[in-house]
mmCIF file of C-alpha atoms and ligand atoms in Angstrom:
data_model
loop_
_atom_site.group_PDB
_atom_site.id
_atom_site.type_symbol
_atom_site.label_atom_id
_atom_site.label_comp_id
_atom_site.label_asym_id
_atom_site.label_seq_id
_atom_site.Cartn_x
_atom_site.Cartn_y
_atom_site.Cartn_z
ATOM 1 C CA MET U 1 121.132 82.554 97.953
ATOM 2 C CA LYS U 2 117.721 83.815 96.826
ATOM 3 C CA SER U 3 117.935 85.806 93.590
ATOM 4 C CA TYR U 4 116.197 89.153 93.206
ATOM 5 C CA ALA U 5 116.160 92.035 90.758
ATOM 6 C CA ALA U 6 118.463 94.582 92.373
ATOM 7 C CA GLY U 7 117.445 97.615 90.285
ATOM 8 C CA THR U 8 118.966 101.082 90.106
ATOM 9 C CA ALA U 9 118.153 104.457 91.672
ATOM 10 C CA GLN U 10 116.499 105.385 88.379
ATOM 11 C CA ASP U 11 114.294 102.263 88.473
ATOM 12 C CA LEU U 12 113.087 103.343 91.892
ATOM 13 C CA VAL U 13 112.038 106.846 90.865
ATOM 14 C CA GLN U 14 110.629 105.657 87.529
ATOM 15 C CA SER U 15 108.221 103.336 89.333
ATOM 16 C CA VAL U 16 106.267 106.433 90.332
ATOM 17 C CA GLN U 17 103.600 107.410 87.821
ATOM 18 C CA ARG U 18 102.908 110.721 89.553
ATOM 19 C CA VAL U 19 104.113 112.428 92.721
ATOM 20 C CA LEU U 20 101.080 112.887 94.961
ATOM 21 C CA ILE U 21 102.761 114.634 97.923
ATOM 22 C CA ASP U 22 106.256 116.010 97.500
ATOM 23 C CA GLU U 23 108.966 116.183 100.156
ATOM 24 C CA ARG U 24 108.457 119.843 100.953
ATOM 25 C CA THR U 25 104.685 119.502 101.366
ATOM 26 C CA LEU U 26 105.164 116.475 103.635
ATOM 27 C CA ALA U 27 107.687 118.351 105.781
ATOM 28 C CA GLN U 28 105.443 121.417 106.139
ATOM 29 C CA ARG U 29 102.378 119.410 107.126
ATOM 30 C CA ILE U 30 104.348 117.309 109.598
ATOM 31 C CA GLN U 31 105.669 120.487 111.249
ATOM 32 C CA THR U 32 102.056 121.637 111.660
ATOM 33 C CA LEU U 33 100.988 118.274 113.127
ATOM 34 C CA GLY U 34 103.957 118.373 115.499
ATOM 35 C CA ALA U 35 102.985 121.855 116.692
ATOM 36 C CA LEU U 36 99.353 120.811 117.231
ATOM 37 C CA ILE U 37 100.354 117.710 119.175
ATOM 38 C CA SER U 38 102.876 119.684 121.255
ATOM 39 C CA HIS U 39 100.121 122.109 122.178
ATOM 40 C CA ASP U 40 97.433 119.499 122.896
ATOM 41 C CA TYR U 41 99.686 117.222 124.947
ATOM 42 C CA GLU U 42 101.643 119.813 126.907
ATOM 43 C CA GLU U 43 102.514 118.406 130.362
ATOM 44 C CA LYS U 44 101.004 115.017 129.418
ATOM 45 C CA ARG U 45 104.213 113.339 128.244
ATOM 46 C CA PRO U 46 102.445 111.240 125.582
ATOM 47 C CA VAL U 47 103.560 107.851 124.334
ATOM 48 C CA LEU U 48 103.613 107.699 120.557
ATOM 49 C CA VAL U 49 102.901 104.158 119.384
ATOM 50 C CA GLY U 50 103.495 103.010 115.810
ATOM 51 C CA VAL U 51 102.958 99.738 113.992
ATOM 52 C CA LEU U 52 105.876 98.581 111.866
ATOM 53 C CA LYS U 53 107.016 99.015 109.223
ATOM 54 C CA GLY U 54 105.362 101.658 107.082
ATOM 55 C CA VAL U 55 105.192 104.237 109.876
ATOM 56 C CA VAL U 56 108.972 104.516 110.332
ATOM 57 C CA PRO U 57 109.709 107.627 108.176
ATOM 58 C CA PHE U 58 106.609 109.469 109.408
ATOM 59 C CA MET U 59 107.271 108.595 113.050
ATOM 60 C CA ALA U 60 110.879 109.763 112.754
ATOM 61 C CA ASP U 61 109.870 113.124 111.283
ATOM 62 C CA LEU U 62 106.823 113.622 113.512
ATOM 63 C CA LEU U 63 108.873 112.925 116.644
ATOM 64 C CA ARG U 64 111.327 115.643 115.674
ATOM 65 C CA ALA U 65 108.498 118.082 114.988
ATOM 66 C CA ILE U 66 107.159 117.596 118.531
ATOM 67 C CA THR U 67 108.721 119.992 121.005
ATOM 68 C CA ILE U 68 107.431 118.592 124.322
ATOM 69 C CA PRO U 69 108.745 115.551 126.257
ATOM 70 C CA VAL U 70 107.501 112.401 124.524
ATOM 71 C CA GLU U 71 108.177 108.669 124.460
ATOM 72 C CA VAL U 72 107.967 106.317 121.488
ATOM 73 C CA ASP U 73 107.331 102.612 121.070
ATOM 74 C CA PHE U 74 106.483 100.172 118.282
ATOM 75 C CA LEU U 75 104.323 97.132 117.664
ATOM 76 C CA ALA U 76 104.663 94.581 114.892
ATOM 77 C CA ILE U 77 101.756 92.396 113.790
ATOM 78 C CA SER U 78 101.116 89.738 111.198
ATOM 79 C CA ARG U 79 99.319 91.103 108.125
ATOM 80 C CA TYR U 80 95.678 91.999 108.467
ATOM 81 C CA ARG U 81 93.666 91.913 105.275
ATOM 82 C CA PRO U 82 89.921 91.835 104.528
ATOM 83 C CA GLY U 83 88.724 88.257 104.212
ATOM 84 C CA GLN U 84 91.825 86.931 105.890
ATOM 85 C CA LYS U 85 91.221 83.799 107.914
ATOM 86 C CA GLY U 86 92.685 83.299 111.343
ATOM 87 C CA GLN U 87 93.820 85.640 114.047
ATOM 88 C CA VAL U 88 96.142 88.584 113.796
ATOM 89 C CA ARG U 89 99.249 87.898 115.816
ATOM 90 C CA VAL U 90 101.370 90.394 117.700
ATOM 91 C CA LEU U 91 104.926 89.719 116.561
ATOM 92 C CA LYS U 92 106.504 92.454 118.665
ATOM 93 C CA ASP U 93 104.746 93.972 121.646
ATOM 94 C CA LEU U 94 105.292 97.334 123.316
ATOM 95 C CA ASP U 95 108.154 97.745 125.788
ATOM 96 C CA ILE U 96 106.434 100.614 127.588
ATOM 97 C CA CYS U 97 103.525 100.020 129.982
ATOM 98 C CA ILE U 98 100.771 102.359 128.738
ATOM 99 C CA LYS U 99 98.363 101.976 131.665
ATOM 100 C CA GLY U 100 97.374 105.480 132.765
ATOM 101 C CA ARG U 101 99.433 107.097 129.971
ATOM 102 C CA HIS U 102 98.292 109.387 127.182
ATOM 103 C CA VAL U 103 98.769 107.327 124.029
ATOM 104 C CA LEU U 104 98.857 108.693 120.511
ATOM 105 C CA PHE U 105 98.675 105.914 117.961
ATOM 106 C CA VAL U 106 100.577 106.921 114.827
ATOM 107 C CA GLU U 107 99.899 105.411 111.383
ATOM 108 C CA ASP U 108 101.283 106.070 107.926
ATOM 109 C CA ILE U 109 97.935 105.292 106.294
ATOM 110 C CA VAL U 110 94.420 104.308 107.331
ATOM 111 C CA ASP U 111 92.790 102.410 104.512
ATOM 112 C CA THR U 112 89.997 99.953 105.415
ATOM 113 C CA GLY U 113 90.492 100.772 109.111
ATOM 114 C CA LEU U 114 90.717 97.078 110.043
ATOM 115 C CA THR U 115 94.291 97.273 111.316
ATOM 116 C CA LEU U 116 93.449 100.321 113.377
ATOM 117 C CA GLN U 117 90.319 98.724 114.813
ATOM 118 C CA TYR U 118 92.279 95.699 115.932
ATOM 119 C CA LEU U 119 95.153 97.676 117.419
ATOM 120 C CA LEU U 120 93.018 100.254 119.208
ATOM 121 C CA LYS U 121 91.102 97.437 120.881
ATOM 122 C CA LEU U 122 94.374 95.869 121.949
ATOM 123 C CA LEU U 123 95.692 99.165 123.350
ATOM 124 C CA ARG U 124 92.409 100.171 124.997
ATOM 125 C CA ALA U 125 92.434 96.941 127.021
ATOM 126 C CA ARG U 126 95.637 98.192 128.672
ATOM 127 C CA GLU U 127 93.746 101.151 130.153
ATOM 128 C CA PRO U 128 95.611 104.194 128.862
ATOM 129 C CA ALA U 129 94.499 107.583 130.226
ATOM 130 C CA SER U 130 93.637 108.563 126.652
ATOM 131 C CA LEU U 131 93.984 107.021 123.217
ATOM 132 C CA GLU U 132 93.906 109.053 119.999
ATOM 133 C CA VAL U 133 95.049 108.525 116.412
ATOM 134 C CA CYS U 134 97.372 110.489 114.158
ATOM 135 C CA THR U 135 97.642 109.307 110.562
ATOM 136 C CA LEU U 136 99.690 110.868 107.814
ATOM 137 C CA LEU U 137 97.383 109.621 105.064
ATOM 138 C CA ASN U 138 93.653 108.936 105.140
ATOM 139 C CA LYS U 139 92.105 106.902 102.325
ATOM 140 C CA THR U 140 88.436 107.206 103.242
ATOM 141 C CA SER U 141 87.172 105.754 99.959
ATOM 142 C CA ARG U 142 88.152 102.252 101.106
ATOM 143 C CA ARG U 143 87.027 102.564 104.727
ATOM 144 C CA LEU U 144 85.115 99.626 106.192
ATOM 145 C CA ILE U 145 85.282 100.669 109.842
ATOM 146 C CA ASP U 146 84.596 104.226 110.879
ATOM 147 C CA ILE U 147 87.087 105.295 113.549
ATOM 148 C CA PRO U 148 87.631 108.880 114.727
ATOM 149 C CA LEU U 149 91.036 110.207 113.664
ATOM 150 C CA LYS U 150 92.226 113.153 115.749
ATOM 151 C CA TYR U 151 95.086 114.234 113.472
ATOM 152 C CA VAL U 152 95.164 113.670 109.697
ATOM 153 C CA GLY U 153 97.988 114.808 107.449
ATOM 154 C CA PHE U 154 96.363 114.393 104.037
ATOM 155 C CA GLU U 155 93.234 112.915 102.512
ATOM 156 C CA VAL U 156 94.336 110.678 99.636
ATOM 157 C CA PRO U 157 92.522 109.140 96.656
ATOM 158 C CA ASP U 158 92.207 105.417 95.990
ATOM 159 C CA PHE U 159 95.448 104.731 94.131
ATOM 160 C CA TYR U 160 98.201 102.300 95.001
ATOM 161 C CA LEU U 161 100.617 104.574 96.840
ATOM 162 C CA ILE U 162 104.333 104.036 97.371
ATOM 163 C CA GLY U 163 107.114 105.958 99.095
ATOM 164 C CA TYR U 164 107.704 107.600 102.471
ATOM 165 C CA GLY U 165 107.227 104.243 104.187
ATOM 166 C CA LEU U 166 104.613 102.788 101.855
ATOM 167 C CA ASP U 167 105.781 99.716 99.990
ATOM 168 C CA TYR U 168 105.014 97.411 97.163
ATOM 169 C CA ARG U 169 106.380 94.016 98.196
ATOM 170 C CA GLU U 170 108.776 95.706 100.647
ATOM 171 C CA ARG U 171 110.229 98.069 98.009
ATOM 172 C CA PHE U 172 109.898 101.843 97.667
ATOM 173 C CA ARG U 173 109.682 102.657 101.375
ATOM 174 C CA ASN U 174 112.775 104.839 100.968
ATOM 175 C CA LEU U 175 111.338 107.181 98.331
ATOM 176 C CA PRO U 176 111.218 110.625 99.986
ATOM 177 C CA MET U 177 107.782 111.496 98.544
ATOM 178 C CA VAL U 178 104.388 109.792 98.350
ATOM 179 C CA GLY U 179 103.703 108.735 94.784
ATOM 180 C CA ILE U 180 101.158 106.827 92.752
ATOM 181 C CA ALA U 181 102.706 103.558 91.588
ATOM 182 C CA LYS U 182 102.808 102.848 87.874
ATOM 183 C CA ALA U 183 100.028 100.432 86.961
ATOM 184 C CA GLU U 184 102.403 97.956 85.297
ATOM 185 C CA LEU U 185 104.329 97.713 88.563
ATOM 186 C CA ILE U 186 101.460 96.437 90.669
ATOM 187 C CA GLN U 187 99.224 94.607 88.216
ATOM 188 C CA PRO U 188 98.087 91.896 88.395
ATOM 189 C CA HIS U 189 99.203 91.563 92.013
ATOM 190 C CA ARG U 190 97.084 94.184 93.709
ATOM 191 C CA LEU U 191 96.455 92.943 97.253
HETATM 192 C C1 PRP Q 201 99.603 99.340 106.210
HETATM 193 C C2 PRP Q 201 99.610 100.590 107.090
HETATM 194 C C3 PRP Q 201 98.529 100.317 108.091
HETATM 195 C C4 PRP Q 201 97.595 99.383 107.362
HETATM 196 C C5 PRP Q 201 96.357 100.132 106.976
HETATM 197 O O1 PRP Q 201 100.414 98.380 106.799
HETATM 198 O O2 PRP Q 201 100.853 100.815 107.695
HETATM 199 O O3 PRP Q 201 99.032 99.707 109.255
HETATM 200 O O4 PRP Q 201 98.251 98.920 106.185
HETATM 201 O O5 PRP Q 201 95.489 99.311 106.262
HETATM 202 P P1 PRP Q 201 93.987 99.039 106.719
HETATM 203 O O6 PRP Q 201 93.407 100.338 107.180
HETATM 204 O O7 PRP Q 201 93.336 98.532 105.448
HETATM 205 O O8 PRP Q 201 93.999 98.001 107.789
HETATM 206 P P2 PRP Q 201 100.836 97.029 106.038
HETATM 207 O O9 PRP Q 201 99.961 95.919 106.509
HETATM 208 O O10 PRP Q 201 100.879 97.270 104.554
HETATM 209 O O11 PRP Q 201 102.268 96.750 106.616
HETATM 210 P P3 PRP Q 201 103.600 97.661 106.527
HETATM 211 O O12 PRP Q 201 103.374 98.832 107.434
HETATM 212 O O13 PRP Q 201 104.689 96.770 107.042
HETATM 213 O O14 PRP Q 201 103.796 98.072 105.090
#
């Protein structure tokens, strides 16, 4: 069996150098986003589409903050990184047919914008009635592709962020807040 450092609950929390967005602030903002979306999409029965895995906590909370009828679906893709050779692959496709539907693409974070560019192109080809983006976090300082974002939770600075879905090597997604990772945690492995 593969060995790994199991770690304790304290190790998890102590990996955060500073809390950037606490639980309460996240919850309040997500309620506001949910209310906005409920208003804008009334009688449109939107399909919320997320890309796994980082979006899971945000999608779960956003869904429950939306008060109108809504459907949800997920995509999974192979990693997409600047300079990466080869094609992105869809590992899990949508179950719902989005042709003629109002689609809201939901992201945990938009960083370079490359993932979003690829996925919006993929979704647009399926001829939805509308296609907009809702991201919890927006890291504009690293943007390579400018894409309009209809709903943004928070603008964030260029730090390595963990928690509330964001990982470092698959860890820390379960932290209830968004935090800045301690430098010694990520160096020298940063992306
Ligand atoms: C993260 C995030 C976005 C993407 C944004 O996913 O969920 O999908 O990166 O980065 P970009 O704007 O530079 O393309 P990641 O590839 O880390 O996978 P994960 O959701 O499984 O953590």
